[in-house]
Backbone as CSV, one residue per row, in Angstrom:
resi,resn,N_x,N_y,N_z,CA_x,CA_y,CA_z,C_x,C_y,C_z
1,MET,0.672,-0.886,0.143,0.065,-0.289,-0.215,1.067,1.111,-0.083
2,LYS,0.382,2.419,-0.653,1.085,3.517,-0.728,0.354,4.917,-0.598
3,LEU,0.729,5.442,0.310,-0.283,6.855,0.868,0.784,7.938,0.386
4,GLN,-0.264,9.010,0.079,0.679,10.190,-0.553,-0.149,11.429,0.041
5,LEU,0.251,12.126,0.789,-0.243,13.376,1.397,-0.352,14.389,-0.093
6,ILE,-1.733,14.537,-0.214,-1.854,16.060,-1.241,-1.789,17.211,-0.907
7,SER,-2.520,17.265,0.212,-2.699,18.679,0.781,-3.492,18.088,2.235
8,GLU,-3.583,19.149,2.948,-4.343,19.220,4.368,-5.603,18.813,4.352
9,ALA,-6.284,18.816,2.892,-7.472,18.383,2.905,-7.801,17.067,1.957
10,GLU,-6.601,16.586,1.639,-6.848,15.128,0.566,-5.355,14.163,1.069
11,TYR,-5.729,13.066,0.667,-4.547,12.259,0.217,-4.904,11.022,-1.154
12,ALA,-3.999,10.407,-1.198,-4.208,9.643,-2.311,-3.512,8.169,-1.435
13,VAL,-4.586,7.277,-2.098,-3.883,5.824,-1.664,-4.055,5.063,-3.003
14,SER,-2.950,4.139,-3.166,-2.773,3.307,-4.524,-1.851,2.010,-4.034
15,GLU,-1.731,1.113,-4.881,-1.185,-0.285,-4.707,-1.907,-1.108,-3.357
16,LEU,-3.100,-0.780,-3.175,-3.676,-1.597,-2.151,-4.642,-2.537,-2.846
17,GLN,-4.096,-3.840,-2.570,-5.142,-4.831,-2.816,-5.065,-6.190,-1.768
18,MET,-6.437,-6.903,-1.638,-6.369,-7.597,-0.679,-7.671,-8.603,-1.391
19,ASP,-7.185,-10.171,-1.538,-8.270,-10.783,-2.016,-9.042,-11.579,-0.826
20,ASN,-9.921,-12.137,-1.181,-10.669,-12.971,-0.060,-11.150,-12.286,1.137
21,LEU,-11.911,-11.161,1.085,-12.208,-10.331,1.919,-12.931,-10.933,3.070
22,MET,-13.976,-11.832,2.533,-14.907,-12.522,3.342,-14.038,-13.464,4.089
23,SER,-12.653,-13.951,3.988,-11.990,-15.123,4.370,-11.212,-14.797,5.589
24,HIS,-11.104,-13.545,6.094,-9.749,-13.170,6.993,-10.576,-13.238,8.164
25,HIS,-9.753,-13.247,9.021,-9.750,-12.792,10.703,-9.704,-11.309,10.872
26,TYR,-10.366,-10.396,11.333,-10.096,-9.130,11.499,-9.828,-8.482,12.672
27,CYS,-9.127,-7.676,12.823,-9.070,-6.704,14.322,-9.415,-5.000,14.022
28,VAL,-10.411,-4.653,14.375,-10.684,-3.288,14.308,-10.662,-2.561,15.673
29,PHE,-9.649,-1.533,15.045,-9.149,-0.975,16.309,-9.261,0.573,16.296
30,ASP,-9.045,1.102,17.409,-9.270,2.703,17.421,-8.194,3.148,18.543
31,ILE,-7.401,4.548,18.651,-6.833,5.024,19.422,-7.612,6.576,19.853
32,GLU,-7.086,7.020,21.069,-7.360,8.318,21.185,-5.716,9.014,21.740
33,ALA,-5.501,10.393,21.431,-4.147,10.799,21.559,-4.468,11.926,22.362
34,THR,-3.363,12.942,22.562,-2.991,13.641,23.036,-3.697,14.958,21.684
35,GLY,-3.284,14.375,20.555,-3.882,15.249,19.503,-3.632,14.753,18.217
36,PRO,-3.586,15.143,16.928,-3.678,14.557,15.807,-2.431,14.510,15.200
37,ASP,-1.143,15.345,15.833,0.075,15.177,15.012,1.006,14.320,15.759
38,PRO,1.300,13.481,14.672,2.490,12.609,15.048,3.648,12.791,15.520
39,GLU,3.907,13.787,15.181,4.971,14.610,15.470,5.479,15.186,16.702
40,LYS,4.028,15.489,17.754,4.456,16.109,18.644,3.149,14.929,19.972
41,ASP,2.065,14.600,19.338,1.376,14.215,20.025,1.434,12.638,20.553
42,HIS,0.792,12.139,21.492,1.058,10.884,22.058,-0.408,10.039,22.181
43,ILE,-0.662,8.668,22.162,-1.420,7.958,22.146,-1.823,7.765,23.661
44,THR,-2.937,7.786,24.016,-3.618,7.586,25.317,-4.232,6.480,26.198
45,GLN,-5.135,5.858,24.211,-6.108,4.829,24.782,-6.092,4.255,23.529
46,ILE,-6.002,2.876,23.564,-6.063,1.940,22.384,-7.348,0.554,22.654
47,GLY,-8.198,0.676,21.716,-9.208,-0.504,21.959,-9.186,-1.398,20.816
48,ALA,-9.521,-2.473,21.002,-9.786,-3.381,19.594,-10.606,-4.514,19.955
49,VAL,-11.362,-5.103,18.823,-12.523,-6.100,18.783,-11.625,-6.953,17.884
50,ARG,-11.777,-8.277,18.105,-11.292,-9.612,17.046,-12.364,-10.290,16.944
51,PHE,-12.560,-10.858,15.247,-13.832,-11.298,14.895,-13.547,-11.879,13.244
52,SER,-14.302,-12.734,12.923,-14.261,-13.117,11.708,-15.662,-12.532,11.165
53,ILE,-16.001,-12.626,9.767,-16.937,-12.108,8.987,-18.003,-13.274,9.234
54,GLY,-17.598,-14.489,8.955,-18.473,-15.658,9.157,-19.536,-15.507,10.764
55,ARG,-18.775,-14.956,11.630,-19.488,-15.071,13.218,-19.806,-13.462,13.565
56,HIS,-20.285,-12.663,12.335,-20.331,-11.373,12.886,-21.672,-10.938,13.766
57,ASN,-22.816,-12.051,13.801,-23.944,-11.452,13.967,-23.905,-11.522,15.541
58,ASN,-23.019,-11.644,16.329,-22.994,-11.416,17.899,-21.402,-10.739,18.065
59,LEU,-21.243,-9.275,17.619,-20.073,-8.465,17.880,-19.966,-8.324,19.335
60,GLU,-21.043,-8.381,19.889,-21.012,-7.856,21.581,-20.242,-9.082,22.169
61,SER,-20.049,-10.080,21.768,-19.237,-11.313,22.368,-17.893,-11.690,21.921
62,ALA,-17.747,-10.584,21.049,-16.261,-10.689,20.122,-15.110,-10.651,21.220
63,ALA,-14.257,-10.822,21.225,-12.987,-10.901,21.795,-12.476,-9.524,21.839
64,SER,-12.195,-8.501,23.338,-11.691,-7.378,22.843,-10.478,-7.045,24.096
65,TYR,-9.812,-6.081,23.590,-8.524,-5.393,24.248,-8.967,-4.035,24.419
66,MET,-8.412,-3.536,25.372,-8.496,-1.704,25.941,-7.314,-1.868,26.681
67,SER,-6.672,-0.587,26.752,-5.675,0.004,27.731,-5.322,1.265,27.560
68,TYR,-5.846,2.053,28.776,-4.894,3.450,28.451,-3.427,3.246,28.288
69,VAL,-2.907,4.223,27.986,-1.493,4.788,27.795,-0.887,5.598,28.468
70,GLN,0.135,5.757,29.238,0.905,6.979,29.687,1.535,7.508,28.790
71,SER,1.408,8.851,28.996,1.823,9.914,27.849,2.938,10.554,28.646
72,PRO,4.106,10.965,27.782,4.927,11.798,28.559,4.702,13.220,28.284
73,VAL,3.281,13.772,27.575,2.689,15.019,27.852,1.429,15.040,28.423
74,PRO,0.833,15.813,28.839,-0.475,15.927,29.428,-1.240,16.170,28.200
75,ILE,-2.501,15.701,28.908,-3.744,16.092,27.718,-4.498,17.336,28.320
76,SER,-4.539,17.985,27.312,-5.127,19.240,27.034,-6.365,19.405,27.691
77,PRO,-7.272,20.401,28.358,-8.354,20.336,28.967,-9.483,20.260,27.487
78,PHE,-8.943,20.887,26.489,-10.092,20.422,25.104,-9.968,19.115,24.858
79,ILE,-8.705,18.257,24.671,-8.886,16.983,24.306,-9.476,16.322,25.543
80,GLU,-9.429,16.303,26.571,-9.876,15.986,27.654,-11.313,15.792,27.574
81,GLN,-11.827,16.854,27.043,-13.492,16.942,26.792,-13.853,16.473,25.871
82,LEU,-13.110,16.526,24.805,-13.393,15.847,23.340,-13.590,14.469,23.640
83,THR,-12.464,13.746,24.153,-12.473,12.315,23.798,-12.978,11.431,25.385
84,GLY,-12.776,12.352,26.184,-13.583,11.709,27.703,-12.080,11.379,28.354
85,VAL,-11.073,10.785,27.639,-9.827,10.476,28.287,-9.130,11.288,29.147
86,THR,-8.910,11.287,30.435,-8.329,12.422,31.055,-7.127,12.046,31.586
87,ASN,-6.250,12.831,31.995,-4.861,12.929,32.788,-4.959,11.855,33.962
88,GLN,-6.099,12.055,34.763,-6.054,10.795,35.779,-6.229,9.441,35.378
89,HIS,-6.971,9.024,33.825,-6.736,7.847,33.520,-5.726,7.383,33.350
90,ILE,-4.638,8.317,32.544,-3.211,7.596,32.166,-2.411,7.780,33.254
91,ALA,-2.580,8.451,34.205,-1.258,8.848,35.366,-0.673,7.461,35.723
92,ASN,-1.287,6.378,35.910,-0.954,5.044,36.449,-0.806,3.985,35.457
93,ALA,-1.186,4.199,34.177,-1.143,3.498,33.040,0.181,2.762,32.491
94,PRO,0.318,1.758,31.912,1.378,1.140,31.570,2.156,2.318,30.239
95,GLY,2.932,2.229,29.887,3.670,2.669,28.711,3.744,2.344,27.753
96,TRP,3.813,2.780,26.358,3.404,2.387,24.995,4.408,0.799,24.775
97,ASP,5.323,0.723,25.092,6.083,-0.485,25.157,5.272,-1.655,25.375
98,LYS,4.600,-1.577,26.642,3.971,-2.671,26.742,2.587,-2.718,26.364
99,VAL,1.765,-1.790,26.224,0.660,-1.756,25.364,0.533,-2.151,24.096
100,TYR,1.688,-1.957,23.441,1.813,-2.063,21.816,2.233,-3.636,21.984
101,LYS,3.242,-4.006,22.463,3.238,-5.653,22.638,1.641,-6.713,22.746
102,GLU,0.973,-5.956,23.809,-0.219,-6.638,24.026,-1.279,-6.406,22.936
103,PHE,-1.067,-5.372,22.331,-2.133,-5.133,21.095,-1.435,-6.121,20.190
104,LEU,-0.465,-6.015,19.744,0.364,-7.094,18.925,-0.047,-8.331,19.121
105,ASP,-0.303,-9.065,20.473,-0.471,-10.417,20.560,-2.032,-10.454,20.342
106,PHE,-2.765,-9.681,20.809,-4.203,-9.817,20.682,-4.563,-9.759,19.068
107,ALA,-4.008,-8.971,18.425,-4.165,-8.890,17.053,-3.365,-9.876,15.983
108,GLU,-2.675,-10.785,16.373,-1.945,-11.609,15.801,-2.815,-12.242,14.751
109,GLY,-2.245,-12.635,13.745,-3.092,-13.101,12.464,-4.288,-12.420,11.932
110,THR,-4.572,-11.269,12.106,-5.435,-10.698,11.469,-5.159,-9.509,10.495
111,VAL,-6.163,-9.060,9.915,-5.841,-7.932,9.009,-6.876,-6.838,10.150
112,LEU,-5.946,-5.607,10.310,-6.493,-4.480,10.842,-7.510,-3.775,9.948
113,VAL,-8.451,-2.985,11.011,-9.314,-2.163,10.256,-9.202,-0.941,11.081
114,THR,-9.526,-0.185,10.359,-9.324,1.352,11.221,-10.730,2.393,10.466
115,GLN,-11.008,3.245,11.164,-11.841,4.350,10.531,-10.876,6.114,10.580
116,ALA,-10.556,6.405,9.605,-9.566,7.338,9.342,-8.206,7.247,9.819
117,GLY,-7.788,5.493,9.894,-6.762,5.444,10.395,-5.593,5.718,9.562
118,TYR,-5.719,5.430,8.067,-4.571,6.041,7.554,-3.915,7.525,7.550
119,GLU,-5.049,8.365,8.214,-4.576,9.447,8.491,-4.137,9.991,9.803
120,TYR,-4.556,9.006,10.517,-4.590,9.446,12.096,-4.140,8.531,12.819
121,ASP,-4.554,7.068,12.900,-4.055,6.285,14.011,-2.822,5.392,13.415
122,TRP,-2.680,5.063,12.172,-1.444,4.664,11.777,-0.236,5.277,11.965
123,PRO,-0.120,6.425,11.461,0.826,7.467,11.663,1.413,8.000,13.058
124,LEU,-0.083,7.826,13.890,0.514,8.069,15.246,1.105,6.753,16.284
125,ILE,0.649,5.818,15.606,1.316,4.224,16.315,2.782,4.300,15.554
126,GLN,2.788,4.569,14.479,4.057,4.373,13.685,5.274,5.466,14.606
127,ALA,4.792,6.597,14.792,5.547,7.510,15.498,6.038,7.174,16.930
128,GLU,4.810,6.501,17.459,5.276,5.974,18.834,6.500,4.932,18.694
129,CYS,6.769,4.102,17.862,7.067,3.149,17.892,8.459,3.625,17.271
130,TYR,8.548,4.556,16.425,10.115,5.045,16.216,10.680,5.593,16.936
131,ARG,10.205,6.642,18.098,10.687,7.421,19.327,11.581,6.120,19.895
132,ARG,10.812,4.749,19.912,11.536,3.801,21.043,12.223,2.877,20.193
133,SER,12.650,3.112,18.827,13.197,2.143,18.213,12.820,0.522,17.934
134,ILE,11.483,0.673,17.787,11.027,-0.756,17.969,10.267,-0.555,16.565
135,ALA,10.027,-1.979,16.130,9.369,-2.202,14.778,7.808,-1.522,14.710
136,GLY,7.343,-0.743,13.843,6.024,-0.215,13.693,5.151,-1.422,13.364
137,LEU,3.934,-1.026,12.729,2.901,-1.921,12.296,3.584,-2.401,10.919
138,SER,3.316,-3.645,10.616,3.567,-4.178,9.305,2.592,-5.084,8.797
139,MET,1.506,-5.453,9.877,0.152,-6.082,9.273,-0.479,-5.475,8.230
140,PRO,-1.210,-5.867,7.501,-2.350,-5.408,6.389,-3.326,-4.482,6.968
141,ILE,-3.512,-3.252,6.545,-4.549,-2.392,7.354,-5.418,-1.724,6.349
142,LEU,-6.707,-1.887,6.892,-7.934,-1.274,5.618,-8.459,-0.204,6.718
143,ASP,-8.947,0.857,5.634,-9.672,2.019,6.653,-10.900,1.742,5.826
144,THR,-12.334,2.007,6.725,-13.468,1.845,6.363,-14.008,2.751,5.203
145,LYS,-13.074,4.294,5.669,-13.207,5.310,4.338,-13.068,4.971,3.280
146,VAL,-11.938,4.409,2.976,-11.399,3.793,1.524,-12.198,2.705,1.485
147,LEU,-12.709,1.571,2.186,-13.513,0.626,1.647,-15.087,1.308,0.971
148,TYR,-15.480,2.468,1.819,-16.699,3.064,1.239,-16.631,3.626,0.040
149,GLN,-15.314,4.340,0.080,-15.301,5.001,-1.197,-15.141,4.143,-2.384
150,TYR,-14.443,2.993,-2.225,-14.192,2.092,-3.446,-15.810,1.601,-3.951
151,VAL,-16.464,1.088,-3.162,-17.918,1.142,-3.647,-19.017,2.513,-4.421
152,TYR,-18.559,3.377,-3.331,-19.273,4.627,-3.598,-18.356,5.796,-4.123
153,PRO,-17.769,5.758,-5.051,-16.929,6.785,-5.570,-17.802,7.755,-6.117
154,GLU,-18.852,8.032,-6.013,-19.709,9.212,-6.210,-19.723,9.955,-4.942
155,GLU,-19.596,9.650,-3.888,-19.846,10.293,-2.287,-18.534,11.446,-2.880
156,LYS,-19.458,12.947,-2.131,-19.014,14.279,-2.155,-18.438,14.541,-0.953
157,GLU,-19.217,13.988,0.260,-18.887,14.389,1.468,-17.536,14.068,2.017
158,VAL,-17.059,14.425,3.054,-16.097,13.784,3.773,-16.419,12.456,4.392
159,ILE,-15.969,11.446,4.353,-16.354,10.145,4.960,-16.156,10.133,6.379
160,SER,-16.721,10.740,7.318,-16.500,10.688,8.570,-17.344,9.422,9.266
161,THR,-17.321,9.230,10.446,-17.975,8.288,11.094,-19.318,8.192,11.088
162,ASN,-19.523,9.464,11.590,-21.149,10.081,11.407,-22.015,9.762,10.089
163,LEU,-20.873,10.342,9.017,-21.560,10.149,7.521,-21.620,8.426,7.619
164,LEU,-20.797,7.732,7.600,-21.056,6.311,7.379,-22.253,5.671,8.430
165,LEU,-22.466,6.089,9.511,-23.511,5.534,10.118,-24.716,5.809,9.464
166,LYS,-24.870,7.231,8.790,-26.117,7.003,7.793,-26.258,6.358,6.869
167,ARG,-25.007,6.215,5.737,-24.935,5.896,4.868,-24.900,4.429,4.720
168,VAL,-24.579,3.788,5.682,-24.508,2.035,5.758,-25.779,1.793,6.389
169,GLY,-26.422,2.550,7.653,-27.624,2.106,8.157,-27.421,1.675,9.809
170,VAL,-26.296,2.082,10.386,-25.726,1.508,11.587,-25.851,2.322,12.763
171,ASP,-26.832,1.236,14.001,-27.007,2.395,14.917,-25.813,2.484,16.291
172,ASP,-25.629,3.605,16.740,-24.566,3.854,17.614,-24.960,3.869,19.020
173,SER,-26.600,3.784,19.393,-27.142,3.696,20.718,-26.292,2.800,21.612
174,GLY,-26.040,2.929,22.716,-25.237,2.198,23.720,-23.796,2.308,23.761
175,LEU,-23.288,3.165,22.601,-21.604,2.968,22.686,-21.445,4.543,22.923
176,ALA,-20.262,4.689,23.707,-19.710,5.857,24.060,-18.745,6.484,22.985
177,ARG,-19.103,7.581,22.210,-18.238,7.971,21.340,-16.582,8.327,21.937
178,HIS,-15.770,8.297,21.256,-14.437,8.835,21.652,-14.223,8.098,22.769
179,ASP,-14.480,6.845,22.807,-13.975,6.056,23.847,-13.296,4.629,23.015
180,ALA,-12.082,4.418,23.097,-11.459,3.371,22.167,-11.857,2.533,21.808
181,LEU,-12.594,1.660,22.825,-12.724,0.303,22.912,-14.203,0.345,22.009
182,ASP,-15.221,1.281,22.545,-16.526,1.492,21.955,-16.564,2.143,20.911
183,ASP,-15.415,2.776,20.160,-15.533,3.353,18.432,-15.143,1.990,17.968
184,SER,-14.082,1.206,18.743,-13.678,-0.170,17.531,-15.037,-0.976,17.403
185,ARG,-15.926,-1.180,18.396,-17.332,-1.806,18.400,-17.775,-1.247,17.310
186,LEU,-18.362,0.162,17.191,-18.760,1.341,16.464,-18.479,0.602,15.164
187,ILE,-17.151,1.064,14.925,-16.002,0.811,13.364,-16.321,-0.979,13.179
188,ALA,-16.509,-1.558,13.884,-16.709,-3.182,13.502,-18.077,-3.207,13.071
189,LYS,-18.814,-2.410,13.432,-20.408,-2.819,13.033,-20.409,-2.072,11.799
190,ILE,-19.923,-1.032,11.365,-19.570,-0.285,9.849,-19.127,-1.288,8.982
191,PHE,-18.271,-1.815,9.595,-17.375,-2.652,8.884,-17.914,-3.971,8.089
192,VAL,-18.855,-4.491,9.325,-19.503,-5.850,8.845,-20.598,-5.189,7.958
193,ARG,-21.234,-4.244,7.838,-22.364,-4.104,7.212,-21.675,-3.684,5.558
194,LEU,-20.458,-3.083,5.731,-19.840,-2.567,4.341,-19.559,-4.121,3.438
195,MET,-18.800,-4.955,4.592,-18.788,-6.365,4.021,-19.947,-6.998,3.625
196,GLU,-20.945,-6.435,4.168,-22.492,-7.229,3.150,-22.635,-6.652,2.028
197,GLN,-22.747,-5.317,1.996,-22.938,-4.610,0.698,-21.617,-5.205,-0.299
198,TYR,-20.472,-5.243,-0.032,-19.496,-6.033,-0.533,-20.142,-7.572,-1.036
199,ARG,-20.576,-8.118,-0.194,-20.910,-9.349,-0.730,-22.317,-9.355,-1.569
200,GLU,-23.292,-8.458,-1.329,-24.080,-8.422,-2.283,-23.909,-7.892,-3.607
201,ARG,-22.695,-7.101,-3.936,-22.254,-6.720,-5.010,-21.316,-7.872,-5.741
202,SER,-21.063,-9.054,-5.007,-20.361,-9.895,-5.344,-18.837,-9.431,-5.486
203,ILE,-18.485,-8.457,-4.429,-17.042,-7.723,-4.287,-16.513,-8.921,-3.488
204,ASP,-15.176,-9.499,-3.740,-14.305,-10.481,-2.859,-12.949,-9.755,-2.817
205,SER,-12.770,-9.080,-3.870,-11.589,-8.303,-4.023,-11.364,-7.132,-3.503
206,LEU,-10.668,-6.316,-3.096,-10.093,-4.790,-2.933,-9.038,-4.482,-3.565
207,LYS,-8.960,-4.060,-4.772,-7.873,-3.526,-5.874,-7.890,-2.075,-6.270
208,ILE,-7.072,-1.630,-5.613,-6.821,0.070,-5.837,-5.348,0.097,-6.268
209,ILE,-5.176,-0.022,-7.448,-3.882,0.168,-8.300,-3.119,1.516,-8.347
210,ASN,-4.294,2.512,-9.121,-4.009,3.705,-9.361,-4.229,4.391,-8.498
211,PRO,-4.028,5.803,-7.951,-4.324,6.629,-6.962,-5.429,6.808,-6.539
212,MET,-6.146,6.695,-5.653,-7.864,7.141,-5.188,-7.622,8.143,-4.258
213,THR,-8.341,9.255,-4.334,-8.101,10.390,-3.827,-9.287,10.540,-2.546
214,VAL,-8.812,10.576,-1.393,-9.660,10.543,-0.203,-9.678,11.889,0.329
215,LYS,-10.553,12.059,0.760,-10.782,13.471,1.873,-10.520,13.088,2.859
216,ARG,-9.594,14.262,3.729,-9.148,14.200,5.004,-10.320,14.637,5.935
217,PHE,-10.468,13.965,7.066,-11.445,14.751,8.116,-10.875,15.874,8.758
218,GLN,-11.680,17.061,9.305,-10.786,17.999,9.818,-11.393,17.904,11.125
219,LEU,-10.098,18.114,12.142,-10.927,17.932,13.355,-10.977,19.540,13.814
220,PRO,-12.122,19.583,14.546,-12.159,20.923,15.522,-11.039,21.822,15.803
221,GLU,-11.085,22.819,15.699,-10.124,23.509,16.303,-10.053,23.898,17.748
222,THR,-8.622,23.859,18.288,-8.963,24.044,19.401,-8.995,25.532,20.219
């Protein structure tokens, strides 16, 4: 897979191919951080759920993982209010080295799935690993934004979580937004619905060879 930043509003994805989409085990994950900038911000929480498409009907019982992460910089009041993750949550949390190893053990043998992960989650994880001279993510990773745009190239809006909820018909009641584990569960529901739509269209392979432009989600200003 190749990612190329076009501007603050767009990036391009290319050379992304995955066959037999319905046959893999998947790990949907989400992170919270002190902010979106991988050069200066740090991860404060990671959540994940693991399942296979053939067993998607009961996502509530899917295996899950969640940990807060101690950050070397404090969480600003704005980010505390936005995410619900507070400095008290991370005060005695384990460091990234330990949490990352646990996450990799949990996700072993799966394809990773995120929402807006090519823009935020993946770069932040790679930056945390780079700072510690440990290997970053090498597992295949899919982004629900790209999966949606692949079958709906006519979409004009930024493909946010809220837009996907409306477009694919997923109910988010009972799930806390900006909690990494609950967001993972929500993204999993969106992903499963997308795979149902792929199946309805007899699509079992993702092939993006030439660059596909994707609109980036813009976080609210502090």
